[in-house]
Coordinates of C-alpha atoms and ligand atoms in Angstrom, one line a residue:
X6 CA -2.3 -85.6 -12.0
X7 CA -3.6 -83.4 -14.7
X8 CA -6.9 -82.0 -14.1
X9 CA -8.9 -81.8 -17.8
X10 CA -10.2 -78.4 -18.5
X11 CA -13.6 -78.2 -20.5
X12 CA -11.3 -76.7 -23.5
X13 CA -8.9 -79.7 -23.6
X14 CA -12.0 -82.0 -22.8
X15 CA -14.0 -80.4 -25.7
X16 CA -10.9 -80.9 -28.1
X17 CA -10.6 -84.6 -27.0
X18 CA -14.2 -85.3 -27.8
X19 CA -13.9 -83.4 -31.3
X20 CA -10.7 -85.5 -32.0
X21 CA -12.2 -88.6 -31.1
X22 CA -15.5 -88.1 -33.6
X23 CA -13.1 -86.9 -36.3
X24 CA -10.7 -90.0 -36.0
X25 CA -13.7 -92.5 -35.6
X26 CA -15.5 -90.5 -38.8
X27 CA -11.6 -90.5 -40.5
X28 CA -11.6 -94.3 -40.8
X29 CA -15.3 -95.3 -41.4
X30 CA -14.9 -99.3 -42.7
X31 CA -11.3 -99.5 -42.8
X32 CA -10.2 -102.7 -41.1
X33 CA -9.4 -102.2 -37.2
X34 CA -5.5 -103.1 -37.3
X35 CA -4.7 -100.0 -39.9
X36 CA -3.1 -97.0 -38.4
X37 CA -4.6 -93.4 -38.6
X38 CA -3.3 -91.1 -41.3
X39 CA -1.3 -89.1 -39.2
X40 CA -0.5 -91.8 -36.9
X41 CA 0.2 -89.6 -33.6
X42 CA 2.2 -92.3 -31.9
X43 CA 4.1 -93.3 -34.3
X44 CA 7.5 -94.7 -32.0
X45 CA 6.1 -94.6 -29.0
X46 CA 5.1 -97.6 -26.7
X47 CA 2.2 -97.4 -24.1
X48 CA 2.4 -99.8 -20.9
X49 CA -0.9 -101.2 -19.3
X50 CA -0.9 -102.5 -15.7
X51 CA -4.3 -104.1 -14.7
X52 CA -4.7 -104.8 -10.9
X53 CA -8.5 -105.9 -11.7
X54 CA -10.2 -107.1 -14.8
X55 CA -10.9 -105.9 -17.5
X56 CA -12.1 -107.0 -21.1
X57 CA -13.2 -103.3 -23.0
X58 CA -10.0 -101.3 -21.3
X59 CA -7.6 -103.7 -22.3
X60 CA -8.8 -104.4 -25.9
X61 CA -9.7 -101.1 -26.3
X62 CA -6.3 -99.1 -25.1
X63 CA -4.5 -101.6 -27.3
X64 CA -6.6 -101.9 -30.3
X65 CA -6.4 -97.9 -29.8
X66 CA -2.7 -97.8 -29.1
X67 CA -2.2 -99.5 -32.7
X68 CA -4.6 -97.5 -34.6
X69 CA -2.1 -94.6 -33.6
X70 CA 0.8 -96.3 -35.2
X71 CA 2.1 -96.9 -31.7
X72 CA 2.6 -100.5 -29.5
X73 CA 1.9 -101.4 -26.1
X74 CA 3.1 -103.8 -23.1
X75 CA 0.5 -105.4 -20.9
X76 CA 0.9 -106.7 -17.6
X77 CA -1.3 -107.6 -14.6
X78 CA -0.3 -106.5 -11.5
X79 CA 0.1 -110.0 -10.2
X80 CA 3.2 -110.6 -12.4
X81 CA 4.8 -107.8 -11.8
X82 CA 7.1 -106.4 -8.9
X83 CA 4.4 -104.6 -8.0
X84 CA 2.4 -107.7 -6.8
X85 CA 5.4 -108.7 -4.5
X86 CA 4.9 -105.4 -2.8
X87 CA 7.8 -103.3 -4.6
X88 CA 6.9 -99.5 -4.3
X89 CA 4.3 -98.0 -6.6
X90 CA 6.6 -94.9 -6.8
X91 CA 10.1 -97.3 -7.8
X92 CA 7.9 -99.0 -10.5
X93 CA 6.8 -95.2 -11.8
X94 CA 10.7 -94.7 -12.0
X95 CA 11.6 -97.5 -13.9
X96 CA 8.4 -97.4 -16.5
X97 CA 9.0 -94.1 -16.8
X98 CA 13.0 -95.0 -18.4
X99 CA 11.0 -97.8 -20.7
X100 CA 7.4 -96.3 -22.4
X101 CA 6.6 -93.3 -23.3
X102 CA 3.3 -93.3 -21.2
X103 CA 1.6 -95.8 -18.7
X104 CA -2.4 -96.7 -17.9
X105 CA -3.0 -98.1 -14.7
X106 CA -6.8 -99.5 -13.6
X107 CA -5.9 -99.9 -10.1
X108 CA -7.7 -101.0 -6.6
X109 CA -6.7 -97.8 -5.2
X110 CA -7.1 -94.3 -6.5
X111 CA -4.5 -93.1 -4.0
X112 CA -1.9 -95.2 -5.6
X113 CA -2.2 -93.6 -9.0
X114 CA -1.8 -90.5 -8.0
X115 CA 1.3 -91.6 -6.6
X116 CA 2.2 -93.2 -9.6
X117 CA 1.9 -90.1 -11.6
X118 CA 3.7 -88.2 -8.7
X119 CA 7.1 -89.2 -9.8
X120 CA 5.9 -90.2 -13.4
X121 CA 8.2 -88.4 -15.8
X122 CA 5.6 -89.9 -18.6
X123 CA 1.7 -89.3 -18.9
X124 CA -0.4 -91.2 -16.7
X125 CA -3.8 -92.2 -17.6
X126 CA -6.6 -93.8 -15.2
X127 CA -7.9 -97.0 -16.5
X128 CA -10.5 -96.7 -13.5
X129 CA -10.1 -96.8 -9.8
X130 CA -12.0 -97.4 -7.0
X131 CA -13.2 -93.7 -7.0
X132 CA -13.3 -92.7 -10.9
X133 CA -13.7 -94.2 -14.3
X134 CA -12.3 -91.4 -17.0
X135 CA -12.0 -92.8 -19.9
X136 CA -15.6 -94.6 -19.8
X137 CA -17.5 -91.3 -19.3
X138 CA -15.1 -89.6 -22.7
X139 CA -16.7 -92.7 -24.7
X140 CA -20.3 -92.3 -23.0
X141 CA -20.5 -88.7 -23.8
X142 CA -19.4 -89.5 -27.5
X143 CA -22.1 -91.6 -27.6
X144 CA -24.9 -89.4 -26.4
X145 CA -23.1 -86.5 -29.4
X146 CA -23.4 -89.5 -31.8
X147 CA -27.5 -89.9 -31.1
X148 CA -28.3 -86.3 -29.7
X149 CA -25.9 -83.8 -30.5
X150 CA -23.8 -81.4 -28.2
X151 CA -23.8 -82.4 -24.9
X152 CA -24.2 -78.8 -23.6
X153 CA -27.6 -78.7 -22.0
X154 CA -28.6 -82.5 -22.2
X155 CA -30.1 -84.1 -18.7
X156 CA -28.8 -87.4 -18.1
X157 CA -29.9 -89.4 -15.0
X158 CA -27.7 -92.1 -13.0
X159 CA -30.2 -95.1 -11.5
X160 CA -28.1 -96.9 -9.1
X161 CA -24.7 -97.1 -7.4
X162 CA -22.9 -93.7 -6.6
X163 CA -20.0 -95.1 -7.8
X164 CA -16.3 -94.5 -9.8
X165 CA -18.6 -93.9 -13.4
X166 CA -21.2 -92.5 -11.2
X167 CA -18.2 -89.4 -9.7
X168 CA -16.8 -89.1 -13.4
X169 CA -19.7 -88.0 -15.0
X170 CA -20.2 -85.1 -11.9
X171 CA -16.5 -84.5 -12.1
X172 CA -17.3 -83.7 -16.4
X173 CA -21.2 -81.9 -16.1
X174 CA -19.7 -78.7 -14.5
X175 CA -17.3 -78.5 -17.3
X176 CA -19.5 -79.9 -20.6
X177 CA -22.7 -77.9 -19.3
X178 CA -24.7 -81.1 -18.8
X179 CA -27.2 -82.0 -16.2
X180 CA -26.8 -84.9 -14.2
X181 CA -29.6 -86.2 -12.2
X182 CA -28.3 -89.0 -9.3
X183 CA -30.8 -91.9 -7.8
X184 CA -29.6 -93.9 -5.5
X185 CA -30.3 -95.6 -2.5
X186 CA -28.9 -93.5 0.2
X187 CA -26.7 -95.8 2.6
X188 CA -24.7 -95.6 -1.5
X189 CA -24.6 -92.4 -2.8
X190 CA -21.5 -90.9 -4.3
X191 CA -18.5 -89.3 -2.4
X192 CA -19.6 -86.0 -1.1
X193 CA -16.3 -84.7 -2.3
X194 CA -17.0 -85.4 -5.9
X195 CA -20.7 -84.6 -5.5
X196 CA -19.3 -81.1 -4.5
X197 CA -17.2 -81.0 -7.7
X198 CA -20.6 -81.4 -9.7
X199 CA -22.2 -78.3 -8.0
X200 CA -25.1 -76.9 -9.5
X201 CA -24.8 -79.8 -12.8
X202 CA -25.8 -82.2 -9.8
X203 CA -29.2 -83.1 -8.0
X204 CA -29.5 -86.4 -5.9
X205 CA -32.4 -88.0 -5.1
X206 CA -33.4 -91.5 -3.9
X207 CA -36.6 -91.9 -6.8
X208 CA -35.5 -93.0 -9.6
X209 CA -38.8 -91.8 -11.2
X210 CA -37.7 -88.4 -10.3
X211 CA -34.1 -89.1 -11.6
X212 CA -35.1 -89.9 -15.1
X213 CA -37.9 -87.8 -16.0
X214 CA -37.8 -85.9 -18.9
X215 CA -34.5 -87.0 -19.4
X216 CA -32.4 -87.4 -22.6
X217 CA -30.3 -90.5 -21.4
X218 CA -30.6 -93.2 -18.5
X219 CA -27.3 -94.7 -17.4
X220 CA -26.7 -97.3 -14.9
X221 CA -23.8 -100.0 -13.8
X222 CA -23.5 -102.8 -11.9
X223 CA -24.6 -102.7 -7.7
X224 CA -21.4 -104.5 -7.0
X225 CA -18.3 -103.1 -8.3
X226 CA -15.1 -104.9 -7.9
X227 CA -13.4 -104.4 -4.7
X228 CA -17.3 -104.7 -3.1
X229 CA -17.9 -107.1 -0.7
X230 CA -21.2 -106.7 0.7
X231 CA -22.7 -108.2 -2.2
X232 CA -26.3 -109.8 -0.7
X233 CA -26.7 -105.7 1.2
X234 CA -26.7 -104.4 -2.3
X235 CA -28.8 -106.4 -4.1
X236 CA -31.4 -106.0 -1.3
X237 CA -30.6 -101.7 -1.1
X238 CA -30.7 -101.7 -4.9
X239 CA -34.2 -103.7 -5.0
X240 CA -36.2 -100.8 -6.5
X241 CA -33.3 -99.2 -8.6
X242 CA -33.2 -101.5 -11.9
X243 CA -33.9 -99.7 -15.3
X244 CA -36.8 -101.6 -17.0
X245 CA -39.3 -100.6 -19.8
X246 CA -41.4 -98.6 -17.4
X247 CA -38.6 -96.7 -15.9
X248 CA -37.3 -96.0 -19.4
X249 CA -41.1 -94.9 -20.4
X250 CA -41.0 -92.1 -17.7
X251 CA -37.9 -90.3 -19.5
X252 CA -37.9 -88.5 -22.6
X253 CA -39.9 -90.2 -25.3
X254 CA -36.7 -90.2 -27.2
X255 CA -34.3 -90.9 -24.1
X256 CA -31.2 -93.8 -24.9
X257 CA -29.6 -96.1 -22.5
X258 CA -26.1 -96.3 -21.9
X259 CA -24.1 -98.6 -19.6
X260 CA -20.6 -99.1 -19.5
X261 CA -20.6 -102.9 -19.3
X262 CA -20.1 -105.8 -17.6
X263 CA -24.0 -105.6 -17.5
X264 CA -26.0 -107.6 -14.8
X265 CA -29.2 -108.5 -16.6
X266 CA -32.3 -109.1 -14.4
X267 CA -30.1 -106.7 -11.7
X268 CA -29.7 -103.3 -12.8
X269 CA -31.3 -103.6 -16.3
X270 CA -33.7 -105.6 -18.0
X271 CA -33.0 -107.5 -20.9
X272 CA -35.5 -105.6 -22.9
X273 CA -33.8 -102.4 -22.1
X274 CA -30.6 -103.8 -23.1
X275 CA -31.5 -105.3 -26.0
X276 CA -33.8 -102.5 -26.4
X277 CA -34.2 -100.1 -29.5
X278 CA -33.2 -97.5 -26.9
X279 CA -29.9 -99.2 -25.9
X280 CA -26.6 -97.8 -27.4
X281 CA -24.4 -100.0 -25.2
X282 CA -22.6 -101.4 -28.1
X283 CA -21.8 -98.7 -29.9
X284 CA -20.6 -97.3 -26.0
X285 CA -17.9 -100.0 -25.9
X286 CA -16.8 -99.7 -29.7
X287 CA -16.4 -95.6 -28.7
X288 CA -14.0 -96.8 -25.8
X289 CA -11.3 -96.9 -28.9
X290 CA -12.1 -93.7 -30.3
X291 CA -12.1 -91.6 -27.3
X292 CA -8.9 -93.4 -25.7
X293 CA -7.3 -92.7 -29.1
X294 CA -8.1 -89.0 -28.7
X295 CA -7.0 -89.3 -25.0
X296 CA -3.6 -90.8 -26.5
X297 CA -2.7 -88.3 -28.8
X298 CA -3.8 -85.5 -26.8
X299 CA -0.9 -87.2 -24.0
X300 CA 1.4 -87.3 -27.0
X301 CA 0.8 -83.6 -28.6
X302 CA 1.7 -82.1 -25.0
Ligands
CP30 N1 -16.4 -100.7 -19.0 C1 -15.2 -101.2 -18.7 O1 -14.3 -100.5 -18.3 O2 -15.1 -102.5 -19.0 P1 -13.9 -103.5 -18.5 O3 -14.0 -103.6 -17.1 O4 -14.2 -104.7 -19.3 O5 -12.6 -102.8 -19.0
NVA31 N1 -18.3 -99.8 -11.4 C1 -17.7 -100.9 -12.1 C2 -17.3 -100.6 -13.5 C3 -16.7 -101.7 -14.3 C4 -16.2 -101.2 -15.6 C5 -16.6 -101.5 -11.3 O1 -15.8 -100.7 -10.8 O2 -16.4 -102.7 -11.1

């Protein structure tokens, strides 16, 4: 699988502010200008829910002048137990490049193994790429370049949790991890963050001074040990308080399904702080960028 260097991550972030800025008030069905996909058709396989990846890959597909074929995994082949690497083969002879949110991260790099088309992650057990492209757009929108920002994580070391250490290194941000420490993140990807990475188990330490708070759900899919998190994650919700000990002018991001009364307050949510709307809309612009970026190369 492609590994994203900071220059090609850089030019996907530029791109997708430019095409969001490009098409200010147009209605959301009309293609870009340039229409980068033009002719091409993007499939989307789905072996867990979704509701922002889905709309916004195809929604983002579209705006590219391209189309798309969904399909949960359930219906396919693939379900039945045919071979991740045979269905690669055959997509491969029928689109022109394939996103796959999967249960397994293993399995997508198989997938993209013996892909002969791009293969994008639509998230996986251990990473969530596409979310953190839109999250960072987000923080540009409301603070500027990322370079230099400190953004804390209250919560799970999870999949969003590993893909914004797997981006600080390479986008010069700091990220500051709290979590309780039965879950903290992969020590693998915590490696990958090096010096862009501090872990600590206070929260209160985790956010202070900084410019955004970010937090997801204690219970990811695929997580079974539900009642253990919500008693390990007790102390580890983002309320008003929390919020109050970062940066006066710190935002909230999450990347949705939200838990209210779990890992956020409805008041921080809802809050003048919270960009969480504008985080989902962004998941168009940047998978756009993502899109054409595939298609350019
Ligand atoms: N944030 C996100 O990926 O949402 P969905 O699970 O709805 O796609
Ligand atoms: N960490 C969450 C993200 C959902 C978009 C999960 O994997 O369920």
């Amino acid at each position: 699988m492609h590994r994203l260097s900071a220059e090609d991550l850089r030019a996907i972030l530029d791109d997708a502010h430019a095409r969001k800025a490009a098409r200010k008030g147009w209605p959301k069905g009309r293609a870009d200008a340039d229409a980068p996909a033009r002719d091409r058709v993007l499939a989307m396989i789905f072996e867990k829910n979704s509701t922002r990846t889905r709309f916004s890959f195809d929604a983002a597909i579209r705006q590219l002048g391209g189309s798309s074929i969904i399909a949960n995994s359930t219906d396919m082949q693939l379900g039945r137990g045919e071979p991740v690497e045979d269905t690669a083969k055959v997509l491969s002879r029928m689109v022109d490049a394939v996103m796959i949110r999967a249960n397994s991260h293993e399995d997508v790099e198989r997938f993209a193994r013996v892909s002969t088309v791009p293969v994008i992650n639509g998230l996986t057990d251990r990473s969530h790429p596409c979310q953190i492209l839109a999250d960072i757009m987000t923080i540009e929108e409301a603070k500027g370049p990322i370079a230099g920002k400190t953004i804390a994580w209250v919560g799970d070391g999870n999949n969003v949790c590993h893909s914004f250490m797997h981006a600080a290194p390479r986008l010069g941000f700091h990220f500051n991890v709290a979590c309780p420490a039965e879950y903290h993140p992969d020590l693998h990807d915590l490696a990958k963050g090096g010096n862009a990475v501090t872990l600590t188990a206070d929260p209160n330490e985790a956010v202070l001074g900084a410019d955004v708070v970010v937090t997801d759900t204690w219970v990811s899919m695929g997580d079974s040990d539900y009642e253990q998190r919500l008693h390990a994650f007790e102390t580890y919700g983002v309320d008003e308080a929390l919020m109050n000990k970062a940066d006066p002018a710190a935002v909230f991001l999450h990347c949705l399904p939200a838990h209210r009364g779990e890992e956020v307050t409805d008041a921080v949510i809802d809050g003048p702080r919270s960009l969480v709307w504008d985080e989902a809309e962004n998941r168009i612009h940047a998978q756009k960028a993502v899109l054409a970026w595939c298609f350019a190369g």
